[in-house]
Structure formats: C-alpha cells, structure tokens
PDB file of N, CA and C in Angstrom:
ATOM      1  N   MET A1261      -0.697 -11.111  11.633  1.00  0.00           N
ATOM      2  CA  MET A1261      -0.981 -10.805  10.031  1.00  0.00           C
ATOM      3  C   MET A1261       0.417 -11.366   9.654  1.00  0.00           C
ATOM      4  N   THR A1262       0.405 -12.216   8.324  1.00  0.00           N
ATOM      5  CA  THR A1262       1.537 -12.900   7.642  1.00  0.00           C
ATOM      6  C   THR A1262       1.863 -11.691   6.785  1.00  0.00           C
ATOM      7  N   ARG A1263       3.053 -11.532   6.585  1.00  0.00           N
ATOM      8  CA  ARG A1263       3.695 -10.743   5.643  1.00  0.00           C
ATOM      9  C   ARG A1263       3.384 -10.763   4.161  1.00  0.00           C
ATOM     10  N   ASN A1264       2.958 -10.205   3.321  1.00  0.00           N
ATOM     11  CA  ASN A1264       2.415 -10.794   2.096  1.00  0.00           C
ATOM     12  C   ASN A1264       2.755  -9.419   0.628  1.00  0.00           C
ATOM     13  N   LEU A1265       3.829  -8.763   1.415  1.00  0.00           N
ATOM     14  CA  LEU A1265       4.284  -7.715   0.317  1.00  0.00           C
ATOM     15  C   LEU A1265       5.702  -8.036   0.199  1.00  0.00           C
ATOM     16  N   ALA A1266       6.029  -7.710  -1.061  1.00  0.00           N
ATOM     17  CA  ALA A1266       7.486  -7.599  -1.523  1.00  0.00           C
ATOM     18  C   ALA A1266       7.778  -6.607  -1.434  1.00  0.00           C
ATOM     19  N   SER A1267       9.219  -6.201  -1.650  1.00  0.00           N
ATOM     20  CA  SER A1267      10.117  -4.975  -1.145  1.00  0.00           C
ATOM     21  C   SER A1267       9.317  -3.841  -2.297  1.00  0.00           C
ATOM     22  N   TRP A1268       9.937  -4.332  -3.478  1.00  0.00           N
ATOM     23  CA  TRP A1268       9.557  -3.393  -4.662  1.00  0.00           C
ATOM     24  C   TRP A1268       7.852  -3.020  -4.533  1.00  0.00           C
ATOM     25  N   ASP A1269       7.113  -4.107  -3.869  1.00  0.00           N
ATOM     26  CA  ASP A1269       5.605  -3.593  -3.794  1.00  0.00           C
ATOM     27  C   ASP A1269       5.190  -2.798  -2.827  1.00  0.00           C
ATOM     28  N   ARG A1270       6.091  -2.793  -1.649  1.00  0.00           N
ATOM     29  CA  ARG A1270       6.154  -1.662  -0.391  1.00  0.00           C
ATOM     30  C   ARG A1270       6.467  -0.049  -1.049  1.00  0.00           C
ATOM     31  N   ILE A1271       7.803  -0.350  -1.944  1.00  0.00           N
ATOM     32  CA  ILE A1271       8.450   0.949  -2.223  1.00  0.00           C
ATOM     33  C   ILE A1271       7.367   1.539  -2.874  1.00  0.00           C
ATOM     34  N   GLY A1272       6.606   0.788  -3.815  1.00  0.00           N
ATOM     35  CA  GLY A1272       5.980   1.408  -4.977  1.00  0.00           C
ATOM     36  C   GLY A1272       4.428   2.379  -4.026  1.00  0.00           C
ATOM     37  N   ARG A1273       4.532   1.521  -2.861  1.00  0.00           N
ATOM     38  CA  ARG A1273       3.080   1.940  -1.757  1.00  0.00           C
ATOM     39  C   ARG A1273       3.430   3.108  -1.589  1.00  0.00           C
ATOM     40  N   VAL A1274       4.865   3.064  -0.836  1.00  0.00           N
ATOM     41  CA  VAL A1274       5.515   4.462   0.104  1.00  0.00           C
ATOM     42  C   VAL A1274       5.396   5.717  -1.396  1.00  0.00           C
ATOM     43  N   VAL A1275       5.582   5.582  -2.406  1.00  0.00           N
ATOM     44  CA  VAL A1275       5.852   6.397  -3.219  1.00  0.00           C
ATOM     45  C   VAL A1275       4.727   6.977  -3.395  1.00  0.00           C
ATOM     46  N   LEU A1276       3.414   6.082  -4.041  1.00  0.00           N
ATOM     47  CA  LEU A1276       2.414   6.805  -4.825  1.00  0.00           C
ATOM     48  C   LEU A1276       1.205   6.737  -3.248  1.00  0.00           C
ATOM     49  N   GLY A1277       1.456   6.530  -2.190  1.00  0.00           N
ATOM     50  CA  GLY A1277       1.149   7.190  -0.952  1.00  0.00           C
ATOM     51  C   GLY A1277       1.097   8.661  -0.524  1.00  0.00           C
ATOM     52  N   ALA A1278       2.619   9.052  -0.946  1.00  0.00           N
ATOM     53  CA  ALA A1278       3.426  10.046  -0.057  1.00  0.00           C
ATOM     54  C   ALA A1278       2.918  10.814  -1.247  1.00  0.00           C
ATOM     55  N   LEU A1279       2.770  10.719  -2.718  1.00  0.00           N
ATOM     56  CA  LEU A1279       2.191  11.725  -3.541  1.00  0.00           C
ATOM     57  C   LEU A1279       1.050  11.845  -3.338  1.00  0.00           C
ATOM     58  N   LEU A1280       0.066  11.255  -3.212  1.00  0.00           N
ATOM     59  CA  LEU A1280      -1.282  11.251  -3.204  1.00  0.00           C
ATOM     60  C   LEU A1280      -1.732  12.194  -1.712  1.00  0.00           C
ATOM     61  N   VAL A1281      -1.068  11.759  -0.624  1.00  0.00           N
ATOM     62  CA  VAL A1281      -1.299  12.557   0.166  1.00  0.00           C
ATOM     63  C   VAL A1281      -0.533  14.161   0.242  1.00  0.00           C
ATOM     64  N   LEU A1282       0.476  14.660  -0.276  1.00  0.00           N
ATOM     65  CA  LEU A1282       1.077  15.705  -0.610  1.00  0.00           C
ATOM     66  C   LEU A1282       0.194  16.280  -1.581  1.00  0.00           C
ATOM     67  N   GLY A1283      -0.394  15.802  -2.774  1.00  0.00           N
ATOM     68  CA  GLY A1283      -1.461  15.934  -3.591  1.00  0.00           C
ATOM     69  C   GLY A1283      -2.882  16.500  -2.885  1.00  0.00           C
ATOM     70  N   ALA A1284      -3.056  15.940  -1.611  1.00  0.00           N
ATOM     71  CA  ALA A1284      -4.844  16.306  -1.095  1.00  0.00           C
ATOM     72  C   ALA A1284      -4.152  17.477  -0.302  1.00  0.00           C
ATOM     73  N   LEU A1285      -2.867  17.505   0.156  1.00  0.00           N
ATOM     74  CA  LEU A1285      -2.393  18.588   1.327  1.00  0.00           C
ATOM     75  C   LEU A1285      -2.422  19.950   0.802  1.00  0.00           C
ATOM     76  N   SER A1286      -2.142  19.866  -0.368  1.00  0.00           N
ATOM     77  CA  SER A1286      -1.184  20.948  -1.278  1.00  0.00           C
ATOM     78  C   SER A1286      -3.233  21.304  -2.038  1.00  0.00           C
ATOM     79  N   GLY A1287      -3.872  20.765  -2.186  1.00  0.00           N
ATOM     80  CA  GLY A1287      -5.460  20.935  -2.719  1.00  0.00           C
ATOM     81  C   GLY A1287      -5.134  20.708  -4.353  1.00  0.00           C
ATOM     82  N   VAL A1288      -4.339  20.041  -5.071  1.00  0.00           N
ATOM     83  CA  VAL A1288      -3.966  19.744  -6.042  1.00  0.00           C
ATOM     84  C   VAL A1288      -5.131  18.601  -6.666  1.00  0.00           C
ATOM     85  N   ILE A1289      -5.363  17.783  -5.795  1.00  0.00           N
ATOM     86  CA  ILE A1289      -6.160  16.425  -6.353  1.00  0.00           C
ATOM     87  C   ILE A1289      -7.439  16.297  -5.643  1.00  0.00           C
ATOM     88  N   GLY A1290      -7.814  17.061  -4.719  1.00  0.00           N
ATOM     89  CA  GLY A1290      -9.071  16.930  -3.403  1.00  0.00           C
ATOM     90  C   GLY A1290      -9.047  16.055  -2.463  1.00  0.00           C
ATOM     91  N   VAL A1291      -9.915  15.611  -1.827  1.00  0.00           N
ATOM     92  CA  VAL A1291     -10.089  15.001  -0.853  1.00  0.00           C
ATOM     93  C   VAL A1291      -9.783  13.110  -1.136  1.00  0.00           C
ATOM     94  N   TRP A1292     -10.078  12.640  -2.094  1.00  0.00           N
ATOM     95  CA  TRP A1292      -9.410  11.322  -2.269  1.00  0.00           C
ATOM     96  C   TRP A1292      -7.924  10.890  -2.283  1.00  0.00           C
ATOM     97  N   GLY A1293      -7.379  11.873  -2.457  1.00  0.00           N
ATOM     98  CA  GLY A1293      -5.845  11.597  -2.033  1.00  0.00           C
ATOM     99  C   GLY A1293      -5.490  10.907  -0.780  1.00  0.00           C
ATOM    100  N   TRP A1294      -6.822  11.189  -0.033  1.00  0.00           N
ATOM    101  CA  TRP A1294      -6.427  10.292   1.444  1.00  0.00           C
ATOM    102  C   TRP A1294      -6.528   9.227   1.144  1.00  0.00           C
ATOM    103  N   VAL A1295      -6.808   8.603   0.322  1.00  0.00           N
ATOM    104  CA  VAL A1295      -6.430   6.939   0.067  1.00  0.00           C
ATOM    105  C   VAL A1295      -5.110   6.872   0.089  1.00  0.00           C
ATOM    106  N   GLY A1296      -3.873   7.461   0.127  1.00  0.00           N
ATOM    107  CA  GLY A1296      -2.782   7.718  -0.012  1.00  0.00           C
ATOM    108  C   GLY A1296      -2.372   7.057   1.760  1.00  0.00           C
ATOM    109  N   VAL A1297      -2.975   7.464   2.394  1.00  0.00           N
ATOM    110  CA  VAL A1297      -3.098   6.800   4.056  1.00  0.00           C
ATOM    111  C   VAL A1297      -2.998   5.584   4.319  1.00  0.00           C
ATOM    112  N   VAL A1298      -4.034   4.665   3.589  1.00  0.00           N
ATOM    113  CA  VAL A1298      -4.265   3.296   3.167  1.00  0.00           C
ATOM    114  C   VAL A1298      -2.811   2.543   2.709  1.00  0.00           C
ATOM    115  N   LEU A1299      -2.611   3.188   1.443  1.00  0.00           N
ATOM    116  CA  LEU A1299      -1.180   2.842   1.116  1.00  0.00           C
ATOM    117  C   LEU A1299       0.030   2.702   1.930  1.00  0.00           C
ATOM    118  N   LEU A1300      -0.086   3.773   2.878  1.00  0.00           N
ATOM    119  CA  LEU A1300       1.120   3.947   3.607  1.00  0.00           C
ATOM    120  C   LEU A1300       1.183   2.911   4.826  1.00  0.00           C
ATOM    121  N   ALA A1301      -0.249   3.041   5.191  1.00  0.00           N
ATOM    122  CA  ALA A1301      -0.235   2.026   6.287  1.00  0.00           C
ATOM    123  C   ALA A1301       0.190   0.565   6.047  1.00  0.00           C
ATOM    124  N   THR A1302      -0.373   0.195   4.774  1.00  0.00           N
ATOM    125  CA  THR A1302      -0.555  -1.281   4.367  1.00  0.00           C
ATOM    126  C   THR A1302       0.907  -1.467   4.146  1.00  0.00           C
ATOM    127  N   ALA A1303       1.954  -0.372   3.461  1.00  0.00           N
ATOM    128  CA  ALA A1303       3.451  -0.565   3.188  1.00  0.00           C
ATOM    129  C   ALA A1303       4.229  -0.698   5.103  1.00  0.00           C
ATOM    130  N   GLY A1304       4.019  -0.009   5.758  1.00  0.00           N
ATOM    131  CA  GLY A1304       4.327  -0.169   6.726  1.00  0.00           C
ATOM    132  C   GLY A1304       3.702  -1.618   7.916  1.00  0.00           C
ATOM    133  N   MET A1305       2.783  -1.728   7.393  1.00  0.00           N
ATOM    134  CA  MET A1305       2.573  -3.211   8.401  1.00  0.00           C
ATOM    135  C   MET A1305       3.263  -4.274   7.345  1.00  0.00           C
ATOM    136  N   ASN A1306       3.900  -4.173   6.002  1.00  0.00           N
ATOM    137  CA  ASN A1306       3.976  -4.900   4.999  1.00  0.00           C
ATOM    138  C   ASN A1306       2.936  -6.195   4.913  1.00  0.00           C
ATOM    139  N   PHE A1307       1.858  -5.607   4.710  1.00  0.00           N
ATOM    140  CA  PHE A1307       0.812  -6.800   4.856  1.00  0.00           C
ATOM    141  C   PHE A1307      -0.492  -5.768   4.079  1.00  0.00           C
ATOM    142  N   CYS A1308      -1.119  -6.575   3.192  1.00  0.00           N
ATOM    143  CA  CYS A1308      -2.277  -5.607   2.291  1.00  0.00           C
ATOM    144  C   CYS A1308      -3.183  -6.968   2.810  1.00  0.00           C
ATOM    145  N   PRO A1309      -4.554  -6.538   3.603  1.00  0.00           N
ATOM    146  CA  PRO A1309      -5.936  -7.210   3.943  1.00  0.00           C
ATOM    147  C   PRO A1309      -6.420  -7.590   2.217  1.00  0.00           C
ATOM    148  N   LEU A1310      -6.689  -6.907   1.385  1.00  0.00           N
ATOM    149  CA  LEU A1310      -7.187  -7.311   0.119  1.00  0.00           C
ATOM    150  C   LEU A1310      -6.346  -8.589  -0.180  1.00  0.00           C
ATOM    151  N   TYR A1311      -4.918  -8.389  -0.587  1.00  0.00           N
ATOM    152  CA  TYR A1311      -4.422  -9.505  -1.160  1.00  0.00           C
ATOM    153  C   TYR A1311      -4.616 -10.710  -0.029  1.00  0.00           C
ATOM    154  N   ARG A1312      -4.771 -10.604   1.194  1.00  0.00           N
ATOM    155  CA  ARG A1312      -5.360 -11.699   1.757  1.00  0.00           C
ATOM    156  C   ARG A1312      -6.204 -12.254   1.425  1.00  0.00           C
ATOM    157  N   ILE A1313      -7.378 -11.799   1.135  1.00  0.00           N
ATOM    158  CA  ILE A1313      -8.752 -12.192   1.011  1.00  0.00           C
ATOM    159  C   ILE A1313      -8.495 -12.640  -0.321  1.00  0.00           C
ATOM    160  N   PHE A1314      -8.056 -12.177  -1.680  1.00  0.00           N
ATOM    161  CA  PHE A1314      -8.160 -12.904  -2.921  1.00  0.00           C
ATOM    162  C   PHE A1314      -6.487 -14.133  -2.844  1.00  0.00           C
ATOM    163  N   GLY A1315      -6.009 -14.153  -1.703  1.00  0.00           N
ATOM    164  CA  GLY A1315      -4.947 -15.253  -1.832  1.00  0.00           C
ATOM    165  C   GLY A1315      -3.615 -14.630  -2.524  1.00  0.00           C
ATOM    166  N   PHE A1316      -3.375 -13.654  -2.523  1.00  0.00           N
ATOM    167  CA  PHE A1316      -2.723 -13.009  -3.304  1.00  0.00           C
ATOM    168  C   PHE A1316      -1.356 -12.505  -2.663  1.00  0.00           C
ATOM    169  N   LYS A1317       0.069 -12.858  -3.381  1.00  0.00           N
ATOM    170  CA  LYS A1317       1.271 -12.692  -2.494  1.00  0.00           C
ATOM    171  C   LYS A1317       2.311 -11.871  -3.518  1.00  0.00           C
ATOM    172  N   THR A1318       2.780 -10.951  -3.415  1.00  0.00           N
ATOM    173  CA  THR A1318       3.834 -10.436  -4.125  1.00  0.00           C
ATOM    174  C   THR A1318       5.042 -11.333  -3.745  1.00  0.00           C
ATOM    175  N   CYS A1319       5.658 -11.335  -2.252  1.00  0.00           N
ATOM    176  CA  CYS A1319       6.842 -11.813  -1.844  1.00  0.00           C
ATOM    177  C   CYS A1319       7.088 -13.449  -2.347  1.00  0.00           C
ATOM    178  N   THR A1320       8.417 -13.515  -2.412  1.00  0.00           N
ATOM    179  CA  THR A1320       8.609 -14.883  -2.785  1.00  0.00           C
ATOM    180  C   THR A1320       8.881 -15.454  -1.675  1.00  0.00           C
ATOM    181  N   ASP A1321       9.516 -15.183  -0.736  1.00  0.00           N
ATOM    182  CA  ASP A1321      10.009 -16.016   0.766  1.00  0.00           C
ATOM    183  C   ASP A1321       9.301 -15.594   1.802  1.00  0.00           C
ATOM    184  N   CYS A1322       7.773 -15.292   1.392  1.00  0.00           N
ATOM    185  CA  CYS A1322       7.049 -15.748   2.678  1.00  0.00           C
ATOM    186  C   CYS A1322       6.073 -16.570   2.466  1.00  0.00           C
TER     187      CYS A1322
END
C-alpha cells in the first residue's frame, strides 16, 4: 500500500473518527457512529482505498 494521506488529512480522520466512536459508545449518535472505526483505521495505515480508486492524493511528497 502506497501512502496517499497528508498529515492534516490523517489528523482530521483521527479527530472525526474518535468523536464518532465516542458518540456511538455513549449512545448519542447511534450505530452509524461506528463508521469512525474506518476513519481511524485508514489514518493508522496512512492509506485510503477510495483515494486510490479515484486516483486522489492529499500528500505532496508521496
């Protein structure tokens, strides 16, 4: 897997993913909050499969 996420993209995914998971755990937003796990996983891998499918990169040095 080739890196395709910039640092600002990763930080955004971690923050949004954590908020969604916390919201799902607390029962505030419901089951769809578990989508945050996908955001956290892609941030951890520094790779987004959808970006690759569409030929999109947010990093300038990769």
